[in-house]
């Protein structure tokens, strides 16, 4: 089979910039144009492929002319298994660890933790979770479609239509126009690919499937064509408990079924594990993927039934059903900032933007791309998005593709509430609820405390213990941070039934700290001990570099917030007055956020010197974002100290860290600095240099790819436009000067309302607030007093 070639080579960097400076003055940015980013060549690496996902399954195609690779994903595709992580020695040494910390012997405390206060077993395998019971998120498989087309391709275009969630490839070769359309159906939960030629009989190809995960020849998957002419890929993943003499993997089972329909002629045959199509004009490929994770007893039947169900529809009907289901979520929000370089291939566009930031519509595209990725990587009844959403192209996914809980999983959901995707918080809610039982055991075993706790690591098997490396694995406020999302969901939706469901989870997270917090004899404050300021280190007076500490600033802010939220929730539900009073008394005994002698927010209880002053984590500003205890209007001194903290920390960092800093500067109401960081976040990683940025398909680069940066950047753009606290909505609190004209529709605010607004030259010209729930709403600078609205009523004003 002969591969085609494309006329023309990728344009040089100088050509991209020259093209950027030749934007036609008549070009008008239409939302539909801007929401169809494209490449004019096939992908040369995975991070140039467009991601498709319906919240459970995903695929990424490289659009190759000869042998096209389509990476398939399913969100529960996890190796590993439930494991016993108890360490009976931990609770025995806890008093000694605390004593050493309070005596200032931090290095000794840290050594003792390495010896005795880590999880039982091998933990996350130091990032090689696929080898141990912790597990790793993995690709489902690779579909390889070898095309028979011969010749030189012209007019090649590979686009992602964000409004329809469809990836389209088109090109002409030897007088024939070829098109490929791919989508992961939101209505029918299968992946669909249509291949089409403009002339009858000119479409011929073959299909094979494999898994790069089969590097372990001892436990290979099986690929074959069954008696009905369907392609099958099936097998099992490692549980991490297989013995050296076992020849069968004992973990999660999986099965993929591929069928091909030929509505306009052609022949389908097979030869061994190869499915062939010859002489067709059009082919529709259906892919149903399933695992034993959700329904251990009937998962195979469910996978078969989904494939059978879609085959009663025409391709046109299937596409229409998919678009309708997807658009119900994506279409809730629109955002426009004016015209830009939407006529350019996206890789060139990023290169041009790196040198000239005058591309306002790129910010609108990035925001909607973030919403698209969130819609595509989680859905009700499934798992929350992991470190890569649900997209992975190998077995050894970076950091196991797991749920890192010291910011990363939380950042994944930051755009959900304001971005009118509130129901996408429900998979996270379900996952959190699933950690409680294991977290109770961890609380008892390691801290002899009631309630529940989890640390930095999370998977689908209930891992809640400290990590294998205390310098990062000892952080114990992750459950408390997760509970912030639970209460925030209530504040946005005012769903009392939801609050009643999650209140026990929040209460037990607080109960853990009621027992775990201990008095620091040096100050009298209640502190978490031992703990860390996530992944950061400090230098002690004797020159030792340590991470383990007592009472980091982030911990203080998170625990104070948790106690406050539990008290508010208890009052709303009319329960637990005594417990609420106990939390109120303890709040006053937690050290407040403190400004050091250098004018910055202190990161630790003591004024330690940072081992890495520009560290990627800025955890001691949790109270600025996502918390709200630091505010330019309410706490101006702390806001000034936060600003100085950020100036010393610097802007350039990993991708997700720069995304977080966008939100910091937006909260400080410095829109131009926030936008500067947005520009840094979009720095083309493949153009050379170190540090974070973005890949050509706009995936965020840590590097490597981590999707949290996409979601953080998305949330940061919304934060520039709308902020709110205590029933007061503020419009354009951090509007960058380059985005002086624009409009949005459908952003959500706390209290249960949607907001639409337009502005010109940085000044609001029109606003509409629509109540989803009856309540009082006030818009700063627009309404002189609160406006009472019933559900469905709107407040409108032109200025």
mmCIF file of C-alpha atoms in Angstrom, residues 533-753:
data_model
loop_
_atom_site.group_PDB
_atom_site.id
_atom_site.type_symbol
_atom_site.label_atom_id
_atom_site.label_comp_id
_atom_site.label_asym_id
_atom_site.label_seq_id
_atom_site.Cartn_x
_atom_site.Cartn_y
_atom_site.Cartn_z
ATOM 1 C CA UNK A 533 3.777 23.095 51.401
ATOM 2 C CA UNK A 534 3.125 20.994 48.297
ATOM 3 C CA UNK A 535 6.303 19.806 46.610
ATOM 4 C CA UNK A 536 8.280 22.818 47.797
ATOM 5 C CA UNK A 537 11.295 22.857 50.091
ATOM 6 C CA UNK A 538 12.955 25.307 52.466
ATOM 7 C CA UNK A 539 16.385 25.755 53.997
ATOM 8 C CA UNK A 540 16.766 25.469 57.762
ATOM 9 C CA UNK A 541 19.179 27.454 59.912
ATOM 10 C CA UNK A 542 21.756 24.652 59.716
ATOM 11 C CA UNK A 543 21.542 24.562 55.919
ATOM 12 C CA UNK A 544 19.411 21.438 55.630
ATOM 13 C CA UNK A 545 16.906 21.307 52.786
ATOM 14 C CA UNK A 546 13.563 20.048 54.064
ATOM 15 C CA UNK A 547 9.997 19.683 52.876
ATOM 16 C CA UNK A 548 8.251 18.253 55.920
ATOM 17 C CA UNK A 549 6.963 20.908 58.302
ATOM 18 C CA UNK A 550 4.168 21.836 60.682
ATOM 19 C CA UNK A 551 1.302 24.119 59.734
ATOM 20 C CA UNK A 552 2.049 25.327 56.219
ATOM 21 C CA UNK A 553 0.164 28.457 55.169
ATOM 22 C CA UNK A 554 -1.817 26.562 52.546
ATOM 23 C CA UNK A 555 -2.966 24.049 55.137
ATOM 24 C CA UNK A 556 -4.079 26.855 57.437
ATOM 25 C CA UNK A 557 -6.061 28.513 54.662
ATOM 26 C CA UNK A 558 -7.689 25.288 53.500
ATOM 27 C CA UNK A 559 -8.637 24.058 56.975
ATOM 28 C CA UNK A 560 -9.990 27.479 57.924
ATOM 29 C CA UNK A 561 -12.066 27.496 54.730
ATOM 30 C CA UNK A 562 -13.307 23.938 55.311
ATOM 31 C CA UNK A 563 -14.417 24.727 58.855
ATOM 32 C CA UNK A 564 -16.159 27.890 57.651
ATOM 33 C CA UNK A 565 -17.946 26.081 54.822
ATOM 34 C CA UNK A 566 -19.080 23.255 57.099
ATOM 35 C CA UNK A 567 -20.456 25.796 59.565
ATOM 36 C CA UNK A 568 -22.350 27.595 56.787
ATOM 37 C CA UNK A 569 -23.689 24.329 55.393
ATOM 38 C CA UNK A 570 -24.797 23.169 58.842
ATOM 39 C CA UNK A 571 -26.674 26.440 59.358
ATOM 40 C CA UNK A 572 -28.431 26.103 55.983
ATOM 41 C CA UNK A 573 -29.459 22.537 56.804
ATOM 42 C CA UNK A 574 -30.318 23.344 60.422
ATOM 43 C CA UNK A 575 -28.055 20.726 61.966
ATOM 44 C CA UNK A 576 -24.962 20.120 64.120
ATOM 45 C CA UNK A 577 -25.010 23.315 66.192
ATOM 46 C CA UNK A 578 -22.584 21.929 68.769
ATOM 47 C CA UNK A 579 -20.114 20.681 66.168
ATOM 48 C CA UNK A 580 -20.381 23.967 64.306
ATOM 49 C CA UNK A 581 -19.581 25.877 67.481
ATOM 50 C CA UNK A 582 -16.558 23.658 68.062
ATOM 51 C CA UNK A 583 -15.267 24.448 64.561
ATOM 52 C CA UNK A 584 -15.815 28.163 65.178
ATOM 53 C CA UNK A 585 -13.685 28.026 68.304
ATOM 54 C CA UNK A 586 -10.916 26.183 66.465
ATOM 55 C CA UNK A 587 -10.846 28.632 63.555
ATOM 56 C CA UNK A 588 -9.602 31.334 65.888
ATOM 57 C CA UNK A 589 -6.698 29.129 66.950
ATOM 58 C CA UNK A 590 -5.340 28.604 63.426
ATOM 59 C CA UNK A 591 -2.584 31.002 62.441
ATOM 60 C CA UNK A 592 -3.909 33.691 60.090
ATOM 61 C CA UNK A 593 -2.283 34.338 56.754
ATOM 62 C CA UNK A 594 0.786 36.375 57.693
ATOM 63 C CA UNK A 595 3.005 38.914 55.947
ATOM 64 C CA UNK A 596 6.725 38.375 56.466
ATOM 65 C CA UNK A 597 9.389 41.013 57.015
ATOM 66 C CA UNK A 598 10.132 40.983 53.292
ATOM 67 C CA UNK A 599 6.544 42.035 52.541
ATOM 68 C CA UNK A 600 5.492 38.686 51.089
ATOM 69 C CA UNK A 601 2.973 36.110 52.277
ATOM 70 C CA UNK A 602 4.783 33.617 54.482
ATOM 71 C CA UNK A 603 4.684 30.085 53.094
ATOM 72 C CA UNK A 604 5.566 28.330 56.352
ATOM 73 C CA UNK A 605 5.104 29.057 60.054
ATOM 74 C CA UNK A 606 8.700 30.173 60.248
ATOM 75 C CA UNK A 607 10.429 32.644 57.894
ATOM 76 C CA UNK A 608 12.396 29.924 56.125
ATOM 77 C CA UNK A 609 14.428 30.674 53.033
ATOM 78 C CA UNK A 610 13.072 28.957 49.912
ATOM 79 C CA UNK A 611 15.235 26.315 48.325
ATOM 80 C CA UNK A 612 13.678 27.277 44.980
ATOM 81 C CA UNK A 613 12.311 30.857 45.045
ATOM 82 C CA UNK A 614 10.580 30.437 41.658
ATOM 83 C CA UNK A 615 8.946 27.102 42.496
ATOM 84 C CA UNK A 616 5.974 26.125 40.335
ATOM 85 C CA UNK A 617 3.601 25.688 43.288
ATOM 86 C CA UNK A 618 2.404 28.937 44.868
ATOM 87 C CA UNK A 619 0.420 27.131 47.517
ATOM 88 C CA UNK A 620 0.488 29.890 50.132
ATOM 89 C CA UNK A 621 -1.712 31.966 47.818
ATOM 90 C CA UNK A 622 -4.528 29.419 47.972
ATOM 91 C CA UNK A 623 -6.396 32.094 49.896
ATOM 92 C CA UNK A 624 -6.248 34.342 46.822
ATOM 93 C CA UNK A 625 -7.431 31.630 44.412
ATOM 94 C CA UNK A 626 -9.291 29.325 44.569
ATOM 95 C CA UNK A 627 -9.994 30.566 48.079
ATOM 96 C CA UNK A 628 -11.258 34.074 48.660
ATOM 97 C CA UNK A 629 -9.807 35.241 51.959
ATOM 98 C CA UNK A 630 -7.356 37.574 50.148
ATOM 99 C CA UNK A 631 -8.976 40.429 48.242
ATOM 100 C CA UNK A 632 -7.849 43.887 47.056
ATOM 101 C CA UNK A 633 -11.052 45.401 48.452
ATOM 102 C CA UNK A 634 -11.425 43.475 51.711
ATOM 103 C CA UNK A 635 -7.790 42.748 52.656
ATOM 104 C CA UNK A 636 -5.656 45.276 50.743
ATOM 105 C CA UNK A 637 -2.512 44.617 52.811
ATOM 106 C CA UNK A 638 -2.647 40.880 52.103
ATOM 107 C CA UNK A 639 -3.378 41.605 48.440
ATOM 108 C CA UNK A 640 -0.261 43.781 48.227
ATOM 109 C CA UNK A 641 1.759 41.032 49.892
ATOM 110 C CA UNK A 642 0.339 38.480 47.454
ATOM 111 C CA UNK A 643 1.350 40.736 44.573
ATOM 112 C CA UNK A 644 4.911 40.914 45.867
ATOM 113 C CA UNK A 645 4.914 37.151 46.386
ATOM 114 C CA UNK A 646 4.017 36.654 42.745
ATOM 115 C CA UNK A 647 6.602 39.141 41.548
ATOM 116 C CA UNK A 648 9.349 37.233 43.358
ATOM 117 C CA UNK A 649 7.988 33.859 42.232
ATOM 118 C CA UNK A 650 8.117 35.019 38.631
ATOM 119 C CA UNK A 651 5.826 34.361 35.689
ATOM 120 C CA UNK A 652 7.532 31.628 33.652
ATOM 121 C CA UNK A 653 7.004 28.125 34.947
ATOM 122 C CA UNK A 654 5.254 24.897 34.050
ATOM 123 C CA UNK A 655 2.092 25.217 31.999
ATOM 124 C CA UNK A 656 -0.403 24.629 34.786
ATOM 125 C CA UNK A 657 1.501 26.957 37.133
ATOM 126 C CA UNK A 658 1.227 29.814 34.644
ATOM 127 C CA UNK A 659 -2.481 29.067 34.314
ATOM 128 C CA UNK A 660 -2.853 29.373 38.095
ATOM 129 C CA UNK A 661 -1.010 32.685 37.998
ATOM 130 C CA UNK A 662 -3.484 34.004 35.429
ATOM 131 C CA UNK A 663 -6.146 33.514 38.079
ATOM 132 C CA UNK A 664 -4.020 35.110 40.800
ATOM 133 C CA UNK A 665 -3.489 38.277 38.776
ATOM 134 C CA UNK A 666 -7.138 38.338 37.743
ATOM 135 C CA UNK A 667 -8.134 38.239 41.417
ATOM 136 C CA UNK A 668 -5.688 41.076 42.020
ATOM 137 C CA UNK A 669 -7.559 42.872 39.215
ATOM 138 C CA UNK A 670 -4.488 43.351 37.065
ATOM 139 C CA UNK A 671 -5.866 42.288 33.700
ATOM 140 C CA UNK A 672 -2.794 43.150 31.668
ATOM 141 C CA UNK A 673 -0.541 41.000 33.851
ATOM 142 C CA UNK A 674 -3.096 38.180 33.707
ATOM 143 C CA UNK A 675 -3.124 38.462 29.920
ATOM 144 C CA UNK A 676 0.676 38.479 29.826
ATOM 145 C CA UNK A 677 0.597 35.114 31.585
ATOM 146 C CA UNK A 678 -2.032 33.885 29.141
ATOM 147 C CA UNK A 679 0.424 34.735 26.376
ATOM 148 C CA UNK A 680 3.162 32.836 28.228
ATOM 149 C CA UNK A 681 0.824 29.863 28.572
ATOM 150 C CA UNK A 682 0.408 29.734 24.795
ATOM 151 C CA UNK A 683 4.150 29.822 24.099
ATOM 152 C CA UNK A 684 4.781 27.109 21.469
ATOM 153 C CA UNK A 685 6.622 24.383 23.346
ATOM 154 C CA UNK A 686 7.868 22.641 20.219
ATOM 155 C CA UNK A 687 9.647 25.771 18.970
ATOM 156 C CA UNK A 688 12.479 25.176 21.400
ATOM 157 C CA UNK A 689 13.477 26.227 24.877
ATOM 158 C CA UNK A 690 12.491 24.901 28.271
ATOM 159 C CA UNK A 691 9.499 25.462 30.478
ATOM 160 C CA UNK A 692 5.786 25.233 29.995
ATOM 161 C CA UNK A 693 3.561 26.432 27.224
ATOM 162 C CA UNK A 694 1.322 24.803 24.645
ATOM 163 C CA UNK A 695 1.654 22.107 22.020
ATOM 164 C CA UNK A 696 0.445 22.724 18.457
ATOM 165 C CA UNK A 697 -3.002 21.264 19.226
ATOM 166 C CA UNK A 698 -3.203 23.678 22.183
ATOM 167 C CA UNK A 699 -2.756 20.922 24.759
ATOM 168 C CA UNK A 700 -1.009 22.441 27.768
ATOM 169 C CA UNK A 701 2.628 21.473 28.240
ATOM 170 C CA UNK A 702 3.923 20.953 31.758
ATOM 171 C CA UNK A 703 5.836 19.566 29.868
ATOM 172 C CA UNK A 704 4.796 16.809 29.166
ATOM 173 C CA UNK A 705 1.092 17.210 28.428
ATOM 174 C CA UNK A 706 -1.108 17.920 31.446
ATOM 175 C CA UNK A 707 -4.662 19.044 30.799
ATOM 176 C CA UNK A 708 -5.007 21.010 34.042
ATOM 177 C CA UNK A 709 -3.262 23.961 32.414
ATOM 178 C CA UNK A 710 -5.941 24.085 29.723
ATOM 179 C CA UNK A 711 -8.654 24.155 32.354
ATOM 180 C CA UNK A 712 -6.830 26.692 34.515
ATOM 181 C CA UNK A 713 -6.300 28.994 31.552
ATOM 182 C CA UNK A 714 -9.954 28.632 30.601
ATOM 183 C CA UNK A 715 -11.073 29.538 34.132
ATOM 184 C CA UNK A 716 -8.612 32.452 34.133
ATOM 185 C CA UNK A 717 -10.267 34.051 31.103
ATOM 186 C CA UNK A 718 -13.672 33.854 32.796
ATOM 187 C CA UNK A 719 -12.175 35.324 35.968
ATOM 188 C CA UNK A 720 -11.013 38.380 33.997
ATOM 189 C CA UNK A 721 -14.624 38.979 32.955
ATOM 190 C CA UNK A 722 -16.726 38.154 36.013
ATOM 191 C CA UNK A 723 -16.058 37.853 39.735
ATOM 192 C CA UNK A 724 -18.441 37.671 42.645
ATOM 193 C CA UNK A 725 -18.548 37.447 46.424
ATOM 194 C CA UNK A 726 -21.278 37.841 49.035
ATOM 195 C CA UNK A 727 -24.017 38.381 46.499
ATOM 196 C CA UNK A 728 -22.232 41.118 44.556
ATOM 197 C CA UNK A 729 -21.278 40.506 40.918
ATOM 198 C CA UNK A 730 -18.434 42.513 39.414
ATOM 199 C CA UNK A 731 -18.175 42.820 35.644
ATOM 200 C CA UNK A 732 -14.819 43.149 33.857
ATOM 201 C CA UNK A 733 -12.805 43.271 37.099
ATOM 202 C CA UNK A 734 -9.558 42.412 35.298
ATOM 203 C CA UNK A 735 -10.165 43.188 31.633
ATOM 204 C CA UNK A 736 -6.906 43.286 29.638
ATOM 205 C CA UNK A 737 -6.473 46.402 27.541
ATOM 206 C CA UNK A 738 -6.136 44.293 24.371
ATOM 207 C CA UNK A 739 -9.627 42.873 24.925
ATOM 208 C CA UNK A 740 -11.274 46.279 25.098
ATOM 209 C CA UNK A 741 -14.266 45.235 22.959
ATOM 210 C CA UNK A 742 -16.289 42.077 23.360
ATOM 211 C CA UNK A 743 -19.298 40.202 24.634
ATOM 212 C CA UNK A 744 -20.234 37.014 26.408
ATOM 213 C CA UNK A 745 -23.390 35.059 27.017
ATOM 214 C CA UNK A 746 -24.189 32.415 29.607
ATOM 215 C CA UNK A 747 -21.461 32.726 32.234
ATOM 216 C CA UNK A 748 -22.699 31.707 35.683
ATOM 217 C CA UNK A 749 -22.314 33.400 39.058
ATOM 218 C CA UNK A 750 -22.859 32.285 42.623
ATOM 219 C CA UNK A 751 -26.399 32.515 43.843
ATOM 220 C CA UNK A 752 -27.792 30.754 40.800
ATOM 221 C CA UNK A 753 -27.766 33.147 37.862
#
